[in-house]
Coordinates of C-alpha atoms (C1' of nucleotides) in Angstrom, one line a residue:
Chain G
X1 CA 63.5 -72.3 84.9
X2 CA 63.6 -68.4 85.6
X3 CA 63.7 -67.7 89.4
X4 CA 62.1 -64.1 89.2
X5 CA 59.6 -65.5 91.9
X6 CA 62.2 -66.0 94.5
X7 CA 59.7 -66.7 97.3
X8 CA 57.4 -68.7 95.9
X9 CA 59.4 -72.0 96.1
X10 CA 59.4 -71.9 100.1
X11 CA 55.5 -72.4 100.4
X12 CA 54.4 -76.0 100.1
X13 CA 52.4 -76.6 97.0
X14 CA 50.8 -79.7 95.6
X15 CA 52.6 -82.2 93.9
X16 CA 52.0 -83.0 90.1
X17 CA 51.9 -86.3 88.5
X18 CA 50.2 -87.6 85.1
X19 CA 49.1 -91.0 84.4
X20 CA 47.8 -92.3 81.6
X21 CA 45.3 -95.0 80.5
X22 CA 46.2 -96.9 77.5
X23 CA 43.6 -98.9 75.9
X24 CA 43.4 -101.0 73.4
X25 CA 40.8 -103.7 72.1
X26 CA 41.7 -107.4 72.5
X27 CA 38.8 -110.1 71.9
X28 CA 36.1 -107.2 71.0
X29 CA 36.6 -105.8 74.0
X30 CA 37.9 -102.3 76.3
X31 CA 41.8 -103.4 77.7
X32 CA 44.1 -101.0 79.7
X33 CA 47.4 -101.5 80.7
X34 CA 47.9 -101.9 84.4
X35 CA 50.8 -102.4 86.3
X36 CA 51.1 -104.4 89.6
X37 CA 52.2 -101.9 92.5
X38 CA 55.6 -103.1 94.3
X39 CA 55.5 -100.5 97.5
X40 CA 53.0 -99.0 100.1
X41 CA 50.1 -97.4 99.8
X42 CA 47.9 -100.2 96.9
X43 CA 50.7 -103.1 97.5
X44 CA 50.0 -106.0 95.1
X45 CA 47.3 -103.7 93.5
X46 CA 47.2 -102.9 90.0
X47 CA 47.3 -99.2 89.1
X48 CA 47.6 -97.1 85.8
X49 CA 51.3 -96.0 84.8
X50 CA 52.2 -92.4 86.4
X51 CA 55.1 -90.7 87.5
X52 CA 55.9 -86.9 88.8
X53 CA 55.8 -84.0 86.5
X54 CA 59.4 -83.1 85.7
X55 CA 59.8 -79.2 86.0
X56 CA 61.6 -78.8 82.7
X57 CA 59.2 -80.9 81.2
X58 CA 55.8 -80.1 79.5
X59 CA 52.4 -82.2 80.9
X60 CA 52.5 -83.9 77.0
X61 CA 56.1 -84.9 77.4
X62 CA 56.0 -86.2 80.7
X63 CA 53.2 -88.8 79.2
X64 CA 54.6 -89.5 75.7
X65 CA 57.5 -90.6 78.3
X66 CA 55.3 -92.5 80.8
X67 CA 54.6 -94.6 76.9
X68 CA 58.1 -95.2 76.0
X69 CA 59.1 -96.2 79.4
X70 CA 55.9 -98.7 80.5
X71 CA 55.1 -99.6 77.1
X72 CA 57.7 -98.8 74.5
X73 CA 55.1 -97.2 72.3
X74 CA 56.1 -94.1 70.6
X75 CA 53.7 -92.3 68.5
X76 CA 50.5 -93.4 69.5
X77 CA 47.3 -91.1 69.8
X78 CA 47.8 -89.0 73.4
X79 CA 44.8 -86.7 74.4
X80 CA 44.5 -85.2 78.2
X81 CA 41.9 -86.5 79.7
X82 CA 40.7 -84.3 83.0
X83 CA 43.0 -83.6 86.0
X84 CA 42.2 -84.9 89.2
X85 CA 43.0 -83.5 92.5
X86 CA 41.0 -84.2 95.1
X87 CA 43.3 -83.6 98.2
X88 CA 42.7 -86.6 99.7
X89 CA 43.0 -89.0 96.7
X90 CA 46.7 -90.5 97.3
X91 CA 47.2 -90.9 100.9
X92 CA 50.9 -90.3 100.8
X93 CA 50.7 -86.6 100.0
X94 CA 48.2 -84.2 98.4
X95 CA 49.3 -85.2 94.4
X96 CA 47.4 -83.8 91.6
X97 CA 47.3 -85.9 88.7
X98 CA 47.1 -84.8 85.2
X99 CA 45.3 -87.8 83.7
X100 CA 45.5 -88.6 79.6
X101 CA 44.6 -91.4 77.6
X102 CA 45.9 -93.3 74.8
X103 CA 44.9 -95.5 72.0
X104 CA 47.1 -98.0 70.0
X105 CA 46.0 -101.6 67.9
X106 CA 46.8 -104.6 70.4
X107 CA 49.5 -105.7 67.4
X108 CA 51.7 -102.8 69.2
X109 CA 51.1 -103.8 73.0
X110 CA 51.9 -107.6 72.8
X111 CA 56.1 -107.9 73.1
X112 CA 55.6 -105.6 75.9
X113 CA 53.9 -107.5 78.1
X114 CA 54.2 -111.3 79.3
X115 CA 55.3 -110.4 83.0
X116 CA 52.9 -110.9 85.8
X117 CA 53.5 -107.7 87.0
X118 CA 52.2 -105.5 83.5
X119 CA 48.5 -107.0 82.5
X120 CA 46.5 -106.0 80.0
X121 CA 43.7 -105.6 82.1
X122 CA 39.6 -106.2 80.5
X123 CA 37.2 -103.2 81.7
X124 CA 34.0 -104.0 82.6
X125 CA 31.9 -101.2 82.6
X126 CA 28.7 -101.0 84.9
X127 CA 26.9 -98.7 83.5
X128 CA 25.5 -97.8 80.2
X129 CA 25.8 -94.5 77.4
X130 CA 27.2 -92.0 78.8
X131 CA 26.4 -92.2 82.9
X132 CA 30.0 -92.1 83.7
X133 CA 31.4 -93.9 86.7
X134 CA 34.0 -96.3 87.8
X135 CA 35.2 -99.6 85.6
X136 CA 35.6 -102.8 86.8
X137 CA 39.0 -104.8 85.9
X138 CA 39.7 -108.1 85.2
X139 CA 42.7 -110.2 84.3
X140 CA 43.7 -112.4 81.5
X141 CA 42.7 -115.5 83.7
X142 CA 38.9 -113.0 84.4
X143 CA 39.4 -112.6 87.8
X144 CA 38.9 -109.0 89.5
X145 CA 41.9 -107.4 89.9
X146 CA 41.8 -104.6 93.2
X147 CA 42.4 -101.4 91.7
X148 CA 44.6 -98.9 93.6
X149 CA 44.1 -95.2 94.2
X150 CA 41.3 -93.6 91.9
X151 CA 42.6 -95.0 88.6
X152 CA 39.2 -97.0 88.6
X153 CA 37.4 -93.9 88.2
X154 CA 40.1 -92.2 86.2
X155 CA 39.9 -95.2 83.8
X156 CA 35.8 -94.7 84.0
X157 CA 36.3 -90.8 82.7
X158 CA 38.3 -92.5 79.7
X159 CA 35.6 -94.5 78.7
X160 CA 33.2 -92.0 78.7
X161 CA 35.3 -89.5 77.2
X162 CA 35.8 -92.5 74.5
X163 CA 32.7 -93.3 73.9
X164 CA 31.3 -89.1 73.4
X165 CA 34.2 -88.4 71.0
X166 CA 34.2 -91.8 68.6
X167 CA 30.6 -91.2 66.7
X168 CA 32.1 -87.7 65.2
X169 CA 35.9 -88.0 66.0
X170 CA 38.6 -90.2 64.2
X171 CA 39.5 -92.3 67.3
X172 CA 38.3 -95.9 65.9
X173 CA 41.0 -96.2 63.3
X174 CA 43.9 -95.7 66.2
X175 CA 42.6 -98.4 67.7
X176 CA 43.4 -100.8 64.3
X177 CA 46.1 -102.0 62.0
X178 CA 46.9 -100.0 59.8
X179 CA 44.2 -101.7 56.9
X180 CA 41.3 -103.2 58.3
X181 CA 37.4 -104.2 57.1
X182 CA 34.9 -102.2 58.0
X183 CA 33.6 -105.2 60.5
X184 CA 37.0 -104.6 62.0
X185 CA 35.8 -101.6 62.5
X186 CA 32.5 -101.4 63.8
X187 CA 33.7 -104.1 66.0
X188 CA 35.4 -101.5 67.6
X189 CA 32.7 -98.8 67.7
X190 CA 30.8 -101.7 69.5
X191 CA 33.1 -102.4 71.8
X192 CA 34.0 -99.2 72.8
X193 CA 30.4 -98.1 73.1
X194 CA 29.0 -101.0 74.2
X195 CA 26.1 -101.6 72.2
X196 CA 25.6 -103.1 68.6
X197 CA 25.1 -101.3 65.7
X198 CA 23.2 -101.2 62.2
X199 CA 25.7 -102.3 59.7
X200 CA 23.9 -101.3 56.9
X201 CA 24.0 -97.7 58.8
X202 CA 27.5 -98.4 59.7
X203 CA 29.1 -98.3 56.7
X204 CA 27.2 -96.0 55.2
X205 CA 28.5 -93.3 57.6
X206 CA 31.5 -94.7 57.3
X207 CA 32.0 -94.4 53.5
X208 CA 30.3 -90.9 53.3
X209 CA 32.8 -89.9 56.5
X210 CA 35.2 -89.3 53.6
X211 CA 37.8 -90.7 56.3
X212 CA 38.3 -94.4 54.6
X213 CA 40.3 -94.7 51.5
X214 CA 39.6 -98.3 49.7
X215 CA 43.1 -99.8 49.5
X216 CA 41.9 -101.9 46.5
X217 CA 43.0 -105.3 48.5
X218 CA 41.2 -107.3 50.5
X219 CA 41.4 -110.0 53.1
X220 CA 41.8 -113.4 53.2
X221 CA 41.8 -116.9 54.7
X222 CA 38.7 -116.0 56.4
X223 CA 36.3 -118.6 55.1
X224 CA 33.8 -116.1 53.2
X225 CA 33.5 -113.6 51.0
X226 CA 36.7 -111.9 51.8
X227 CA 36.3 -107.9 52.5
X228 CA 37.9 -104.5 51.5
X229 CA 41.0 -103.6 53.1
X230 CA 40.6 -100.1 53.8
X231 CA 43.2 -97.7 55.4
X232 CA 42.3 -94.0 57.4
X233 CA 42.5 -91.0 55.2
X234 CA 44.0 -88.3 57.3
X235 CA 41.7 -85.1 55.6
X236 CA 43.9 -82.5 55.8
X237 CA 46.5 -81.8 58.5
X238 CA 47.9 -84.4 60.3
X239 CA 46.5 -84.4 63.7
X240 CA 49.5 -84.8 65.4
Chain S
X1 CA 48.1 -83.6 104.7
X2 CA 49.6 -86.6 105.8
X3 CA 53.4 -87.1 105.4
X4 CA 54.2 -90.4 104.4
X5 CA 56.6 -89.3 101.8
X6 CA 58.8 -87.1 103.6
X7 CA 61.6 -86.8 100.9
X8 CA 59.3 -85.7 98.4
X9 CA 58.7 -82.3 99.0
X10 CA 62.7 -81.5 99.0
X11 CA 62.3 -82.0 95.2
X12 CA 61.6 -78.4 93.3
X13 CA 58.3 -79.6 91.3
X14 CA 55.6 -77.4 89.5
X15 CA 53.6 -74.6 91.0
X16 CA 49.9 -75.7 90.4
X17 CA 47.1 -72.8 90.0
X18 CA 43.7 -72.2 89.1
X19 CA 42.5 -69.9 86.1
X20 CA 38.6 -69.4 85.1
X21 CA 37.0 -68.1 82.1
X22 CA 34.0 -67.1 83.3
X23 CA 31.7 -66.7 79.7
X24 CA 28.5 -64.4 79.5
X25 CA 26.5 -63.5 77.2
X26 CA 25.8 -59.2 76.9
X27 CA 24.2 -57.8 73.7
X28 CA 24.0 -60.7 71.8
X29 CA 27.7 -61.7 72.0
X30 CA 30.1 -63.9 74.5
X31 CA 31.7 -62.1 77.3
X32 CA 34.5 -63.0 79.4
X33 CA 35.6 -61.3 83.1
X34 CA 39.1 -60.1 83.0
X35 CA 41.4 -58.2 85.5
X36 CA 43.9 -55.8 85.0
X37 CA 47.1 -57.2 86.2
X38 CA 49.4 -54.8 88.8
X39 CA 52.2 -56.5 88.9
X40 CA 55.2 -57.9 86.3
X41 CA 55.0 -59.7 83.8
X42 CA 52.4 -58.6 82.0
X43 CA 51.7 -55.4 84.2
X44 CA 49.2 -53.3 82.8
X45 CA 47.5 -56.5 80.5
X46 CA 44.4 -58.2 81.1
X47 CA 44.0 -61.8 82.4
X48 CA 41.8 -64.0 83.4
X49 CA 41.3 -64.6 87.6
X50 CA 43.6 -67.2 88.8
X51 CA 45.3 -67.9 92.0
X52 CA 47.4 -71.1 93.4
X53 CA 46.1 -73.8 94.7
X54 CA 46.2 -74.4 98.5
X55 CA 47.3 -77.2 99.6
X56 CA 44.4 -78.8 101.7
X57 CA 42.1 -77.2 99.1
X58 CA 40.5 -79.1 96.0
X59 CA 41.0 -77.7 92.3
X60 CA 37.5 -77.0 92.2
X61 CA 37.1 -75.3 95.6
X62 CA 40.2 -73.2 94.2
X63 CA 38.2 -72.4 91.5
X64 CA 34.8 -71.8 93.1
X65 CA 36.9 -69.3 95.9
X66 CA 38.3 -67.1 92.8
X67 CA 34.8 -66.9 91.4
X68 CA 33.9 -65.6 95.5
X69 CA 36.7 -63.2 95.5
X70 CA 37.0 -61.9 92.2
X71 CA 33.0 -61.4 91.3
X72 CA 31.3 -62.4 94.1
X73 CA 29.7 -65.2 93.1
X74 CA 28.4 -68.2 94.2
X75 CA 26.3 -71.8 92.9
X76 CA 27.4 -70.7 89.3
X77 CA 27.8 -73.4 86.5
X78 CA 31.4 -74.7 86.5
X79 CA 33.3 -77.6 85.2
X80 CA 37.1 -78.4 84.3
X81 CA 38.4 -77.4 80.9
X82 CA 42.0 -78.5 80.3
X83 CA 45.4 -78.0 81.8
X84 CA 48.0 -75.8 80.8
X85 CA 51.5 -76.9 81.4
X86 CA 53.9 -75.5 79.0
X87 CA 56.9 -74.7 80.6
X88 CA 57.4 -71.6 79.1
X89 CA 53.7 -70.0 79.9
X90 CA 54.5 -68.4 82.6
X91 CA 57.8 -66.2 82.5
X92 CA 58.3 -65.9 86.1
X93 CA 58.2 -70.1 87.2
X94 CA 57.2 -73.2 86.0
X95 CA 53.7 -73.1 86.9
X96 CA 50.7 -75.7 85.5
X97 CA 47.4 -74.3 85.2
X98 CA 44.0 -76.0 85.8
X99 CA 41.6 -74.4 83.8
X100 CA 37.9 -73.9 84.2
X101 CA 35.2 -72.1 82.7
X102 CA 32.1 -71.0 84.6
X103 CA 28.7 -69.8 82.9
X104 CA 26.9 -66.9 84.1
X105 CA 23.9 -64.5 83.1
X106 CA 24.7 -61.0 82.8
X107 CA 22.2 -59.8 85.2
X108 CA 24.1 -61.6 88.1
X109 CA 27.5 -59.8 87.2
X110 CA 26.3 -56.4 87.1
X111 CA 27.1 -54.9 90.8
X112 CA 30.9 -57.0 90.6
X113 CA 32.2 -54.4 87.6
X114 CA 32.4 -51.0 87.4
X115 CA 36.1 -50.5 88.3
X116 CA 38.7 -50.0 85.1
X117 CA 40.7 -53.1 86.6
X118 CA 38.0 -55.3 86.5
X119 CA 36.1 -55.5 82.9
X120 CA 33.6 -57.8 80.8
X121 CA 35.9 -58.0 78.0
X122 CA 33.8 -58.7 74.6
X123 CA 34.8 -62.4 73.1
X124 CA 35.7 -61.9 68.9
X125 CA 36.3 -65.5 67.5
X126 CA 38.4 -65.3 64.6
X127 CA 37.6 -68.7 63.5
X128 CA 34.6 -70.5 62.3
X129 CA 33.2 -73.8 64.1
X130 CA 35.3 -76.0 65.9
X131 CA 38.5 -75.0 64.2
X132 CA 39.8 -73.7 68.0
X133 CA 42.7 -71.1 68.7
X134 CA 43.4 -68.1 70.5
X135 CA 40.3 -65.5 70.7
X136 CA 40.6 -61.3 70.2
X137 CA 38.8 -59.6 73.0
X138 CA 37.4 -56.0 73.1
X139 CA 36.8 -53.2 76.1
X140 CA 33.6 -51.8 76.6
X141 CA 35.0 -48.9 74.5
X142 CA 35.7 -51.7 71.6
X143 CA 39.1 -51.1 72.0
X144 CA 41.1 -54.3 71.1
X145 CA 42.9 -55.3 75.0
X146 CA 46.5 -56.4 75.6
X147 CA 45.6 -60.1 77.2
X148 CA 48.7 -61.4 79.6
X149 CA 50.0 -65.1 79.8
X150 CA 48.3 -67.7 77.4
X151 CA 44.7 -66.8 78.6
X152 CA 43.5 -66.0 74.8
X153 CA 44.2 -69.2 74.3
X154 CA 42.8 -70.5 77.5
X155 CA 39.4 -68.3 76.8
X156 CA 39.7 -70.0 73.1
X157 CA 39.7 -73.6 74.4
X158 CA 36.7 -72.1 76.3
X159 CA 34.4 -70.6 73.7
X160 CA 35.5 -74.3 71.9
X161 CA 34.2 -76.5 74.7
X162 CA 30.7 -74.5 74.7
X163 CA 30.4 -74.6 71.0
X164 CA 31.0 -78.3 71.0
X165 CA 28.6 -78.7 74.2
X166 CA 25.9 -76.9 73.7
X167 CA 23.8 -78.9 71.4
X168 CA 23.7 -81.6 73.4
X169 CA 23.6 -80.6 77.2
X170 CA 21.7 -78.2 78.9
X171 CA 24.1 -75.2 78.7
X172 CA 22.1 -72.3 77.0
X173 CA 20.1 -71.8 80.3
X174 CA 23.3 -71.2 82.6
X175 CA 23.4 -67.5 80.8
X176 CA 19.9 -66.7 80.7
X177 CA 17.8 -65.6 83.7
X178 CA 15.8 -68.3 85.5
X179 CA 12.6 -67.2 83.3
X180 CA 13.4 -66.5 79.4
X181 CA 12.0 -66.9 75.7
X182 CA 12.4 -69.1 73.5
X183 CA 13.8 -66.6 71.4
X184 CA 16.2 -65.3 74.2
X185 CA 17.8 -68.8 74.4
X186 CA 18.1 -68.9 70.1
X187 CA 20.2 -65.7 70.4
X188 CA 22.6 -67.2 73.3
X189 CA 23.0 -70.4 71.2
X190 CA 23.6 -68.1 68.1
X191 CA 25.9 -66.1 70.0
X192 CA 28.0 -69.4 71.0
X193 CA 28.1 -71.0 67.9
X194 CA 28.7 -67.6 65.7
X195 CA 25.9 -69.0 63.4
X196 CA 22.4 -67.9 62.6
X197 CA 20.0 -71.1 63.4
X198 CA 16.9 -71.8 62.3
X199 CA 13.8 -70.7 63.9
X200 CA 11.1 -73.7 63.4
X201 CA 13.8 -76.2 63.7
X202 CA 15.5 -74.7 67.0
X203 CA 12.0 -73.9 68.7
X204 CA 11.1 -78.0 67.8
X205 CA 14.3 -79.5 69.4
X206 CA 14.1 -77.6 72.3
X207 CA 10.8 -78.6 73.1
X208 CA 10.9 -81.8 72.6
X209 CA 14.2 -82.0 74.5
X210 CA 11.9 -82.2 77.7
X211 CA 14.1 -79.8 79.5
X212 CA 12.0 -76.5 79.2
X213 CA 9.0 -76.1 81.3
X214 CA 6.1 -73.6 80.2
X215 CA 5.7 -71.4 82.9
X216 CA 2.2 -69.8 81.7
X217 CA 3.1 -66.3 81.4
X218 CA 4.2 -64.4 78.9
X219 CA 7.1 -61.0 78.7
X220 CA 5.3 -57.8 78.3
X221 CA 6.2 -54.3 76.9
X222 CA 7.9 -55.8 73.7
X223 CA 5.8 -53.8 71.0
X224 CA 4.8 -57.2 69.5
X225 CA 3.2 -60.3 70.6
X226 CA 4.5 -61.6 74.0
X227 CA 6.3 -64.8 73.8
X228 CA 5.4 -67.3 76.4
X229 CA 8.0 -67.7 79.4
X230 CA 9.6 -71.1 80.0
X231 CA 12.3 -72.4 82.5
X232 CA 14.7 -75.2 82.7
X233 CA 13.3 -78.0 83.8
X234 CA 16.6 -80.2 85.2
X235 CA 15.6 -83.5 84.0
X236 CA 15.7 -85.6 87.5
X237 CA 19.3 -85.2 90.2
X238 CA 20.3 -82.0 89.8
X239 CA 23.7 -81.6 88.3
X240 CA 25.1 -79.9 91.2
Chain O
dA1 C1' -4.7 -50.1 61.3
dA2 C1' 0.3 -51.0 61.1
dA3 C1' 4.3 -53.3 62.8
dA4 C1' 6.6 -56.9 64.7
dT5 C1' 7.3 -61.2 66.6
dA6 C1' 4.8 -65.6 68.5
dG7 C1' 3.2 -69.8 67.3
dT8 C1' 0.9 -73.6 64.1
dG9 C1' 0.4 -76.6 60.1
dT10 C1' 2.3 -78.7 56.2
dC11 C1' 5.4 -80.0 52.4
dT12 C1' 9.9 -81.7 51.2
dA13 C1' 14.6 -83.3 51.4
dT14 C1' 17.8 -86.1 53.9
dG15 C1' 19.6 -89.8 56.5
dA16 C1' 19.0 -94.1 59.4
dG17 C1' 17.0 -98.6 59.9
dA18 C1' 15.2 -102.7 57.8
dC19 C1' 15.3 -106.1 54.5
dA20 C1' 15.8 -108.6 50.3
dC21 C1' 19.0 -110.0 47.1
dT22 C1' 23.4 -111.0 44.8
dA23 C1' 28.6 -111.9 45.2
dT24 C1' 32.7 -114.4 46.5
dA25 C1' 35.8 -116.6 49.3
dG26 C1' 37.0 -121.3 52.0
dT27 C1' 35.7 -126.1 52.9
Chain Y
dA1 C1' 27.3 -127.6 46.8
dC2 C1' 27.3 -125.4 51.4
dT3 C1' 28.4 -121.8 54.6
dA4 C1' 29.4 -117.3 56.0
dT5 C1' 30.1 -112.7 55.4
dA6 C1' 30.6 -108.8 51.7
dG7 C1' 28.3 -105.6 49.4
dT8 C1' 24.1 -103.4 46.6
dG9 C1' 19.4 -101.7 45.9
dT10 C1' 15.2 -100.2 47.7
dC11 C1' 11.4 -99.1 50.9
dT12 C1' 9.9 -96.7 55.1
dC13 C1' 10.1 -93.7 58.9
dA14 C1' 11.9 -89.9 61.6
dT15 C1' 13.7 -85.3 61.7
dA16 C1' 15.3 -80.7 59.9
dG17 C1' 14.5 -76.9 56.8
dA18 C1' 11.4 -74.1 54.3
dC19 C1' 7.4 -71.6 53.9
dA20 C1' 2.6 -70.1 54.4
dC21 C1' -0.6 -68.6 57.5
dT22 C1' -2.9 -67.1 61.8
dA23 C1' -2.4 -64.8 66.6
dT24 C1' -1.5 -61.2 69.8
dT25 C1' 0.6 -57.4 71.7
dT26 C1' 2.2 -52.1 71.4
dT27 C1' 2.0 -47.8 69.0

DNA sequence: AAAATAGTGTCTATGAGACACTATAGT
DNA sequence: ACTATAGTGTCTCATAGACACTATTTT
């Protein structure tokens, strides 16, 4: 860091932290990882992974390594989310939290977890379209899990921002296997918006999105008809 | 601010500021308020109004106090757009920037300019639709300016969020006076999206969006027939 | 009267929803 | 053969674009 600003150290400033909310789909349903907080304020509570903004370290960086250390992932879809800073939102200090949010198929989460204190947690949302507004959580055995901080709400503006980008964004596939059937697939637009859909409709958009490319196998030992395997077709440019 | 974490602040960590694009809309195209900077880097540039955040202060009453300050304005539209945190953005210290953009009409800015240090800088988008990147701006001479820091790129992811906004929420009105035409508020969405619309099609959607109340008079002194007034009708809690 | 935009009515093309029907795997 | 889902074809309805036509103001 250059130090052409040789005062500007000595004022207090705000701290800067990011945390991220990484979802996934497990059982047709919203899941975020959660981890189970060992110290004062939130003790016992679960909260979303952070940690402190390096200052030789880009807001991107610090989160792609918030992912390899929490949840070994590497490579998964990252977007910033919306930065919160109310100055009374962590009662230790004033902290402003650069918030982002990933998405990755629940085939990539599960050696990472297993320990009570990392829980793939279920979101509940209360509230329907695109009201916005806290999630509930709820561990693998359903019960409520307490929340710590505003990572309830934080986890709400995920949803949200989820749910307004997957109708004419790419998001759906990062949320799969590599191949997958188009049930695979609304069953994921469904969950993530939290309605049903026409499946007729479905994969008509689907097809004409131009986004699917028909990998010529299809699935099996399902007891039906077996369906398409079909893998995303990046259009152009990579995306990341 | 409480200090239940007294070690932390011996840690060097980010500087954490405030910038604002704030967008109008003059002679058909998209404005944006820049300063001339006095100071190194950058001396002699334009930039958009920033300032640090305080540390009792929220990002948004940061942002609402520059839009006080630098134009003298108040009860403006204003949300979050993204922060910036490259470490190399600014030359002088690692500083993160919270960006926001704030919609205004022109009549309300009018008294605020004048000086040479202070200009409505016109917007050129050299790219078409939601492709995004850096923006070109102009003087009031339509001379091309010298713009400081990353805030063509910051005014960019601006002009981008608006594009992708405006057909859905209730944007257009924010840089129209509180009485306008039906044809005023095609040219601000034309002058947004860099398109030409469609007249019937435009004048159907927005009223049957329910959000424009008739107000039962009509402009006068336009050398043709006067078009009926309306005004925004928020739909039931006001958004602010 | 001419010019210019406001505003209405109607036709057409497109896309979503609904539904009927056929196809193909496992059991 | 039965069951369950895959996948196709077609009809209808809602909405956007196109266009023709009438209305109302200033000059």
């Amino acid at each position: 860091m250059k130090d052409a600003a040789p005062g500007l150290d000595r004022f207090p400033h705000p701290h800067l932290a990011v945390d991220v909310v990484l979802l996934t789909i497990v059982e047709g349903a919203l899941h975020v990882l959660l981890l189970r907080r060992g110290e004062e304020p939130f003790r016992g509570a679960f909260v979303l992974p952070g940690t402190f903004v390096r200052v030789e370290e880009s807001l991107e960086a610090a989160a792609e390594r918030l992912l390899r250390e929490k949840a070994d992932l590497r490579d998964v879809f990252l977007e910033q989310l919306y930065t919160f800073g109310e100055p009374q939102r962590d009662p230790r200090a004033r902290i402003v939290s650069v918030a982002w949010y990933a998405l990755v198929p629940p085939q990539r989460l599960e050696e990472s977890l297993g320990g009570s204190d990392r829980v793939l947690a279920r979101i509940a949302v209360p509230w329907e379209g695109l009201t916005g507004g806290p999630v509930r959580m709820h561990g693998p055995d359903g019960a409520a899990l307490k929340v710590g901080f505003d990572h309830a709400a934080i986890t709400g503006v995920a949803v949200l921002r989820l749910r307004g980008k997957i109708d004419y964004a790419p998001v759906g596939f990062e949320l799969l296997p590599k191949d997958f059937t188009l049930l695979q697939l609304q069953q994921v637009h469904e969950a993530v918006l939290g309605t049903s859909l026409n499946k007729d409709s479905f994969r008509r958009r689907m097809l004409a999105s131009g986004r699917l490319r028909a990998t010529g196998r299809k699935e099996d030992g399902v007891g039906h008809r077996p369906a398409e395997l079909f893998r995303f077709q990046r259009d152009r440019a990579s995306r990341r």
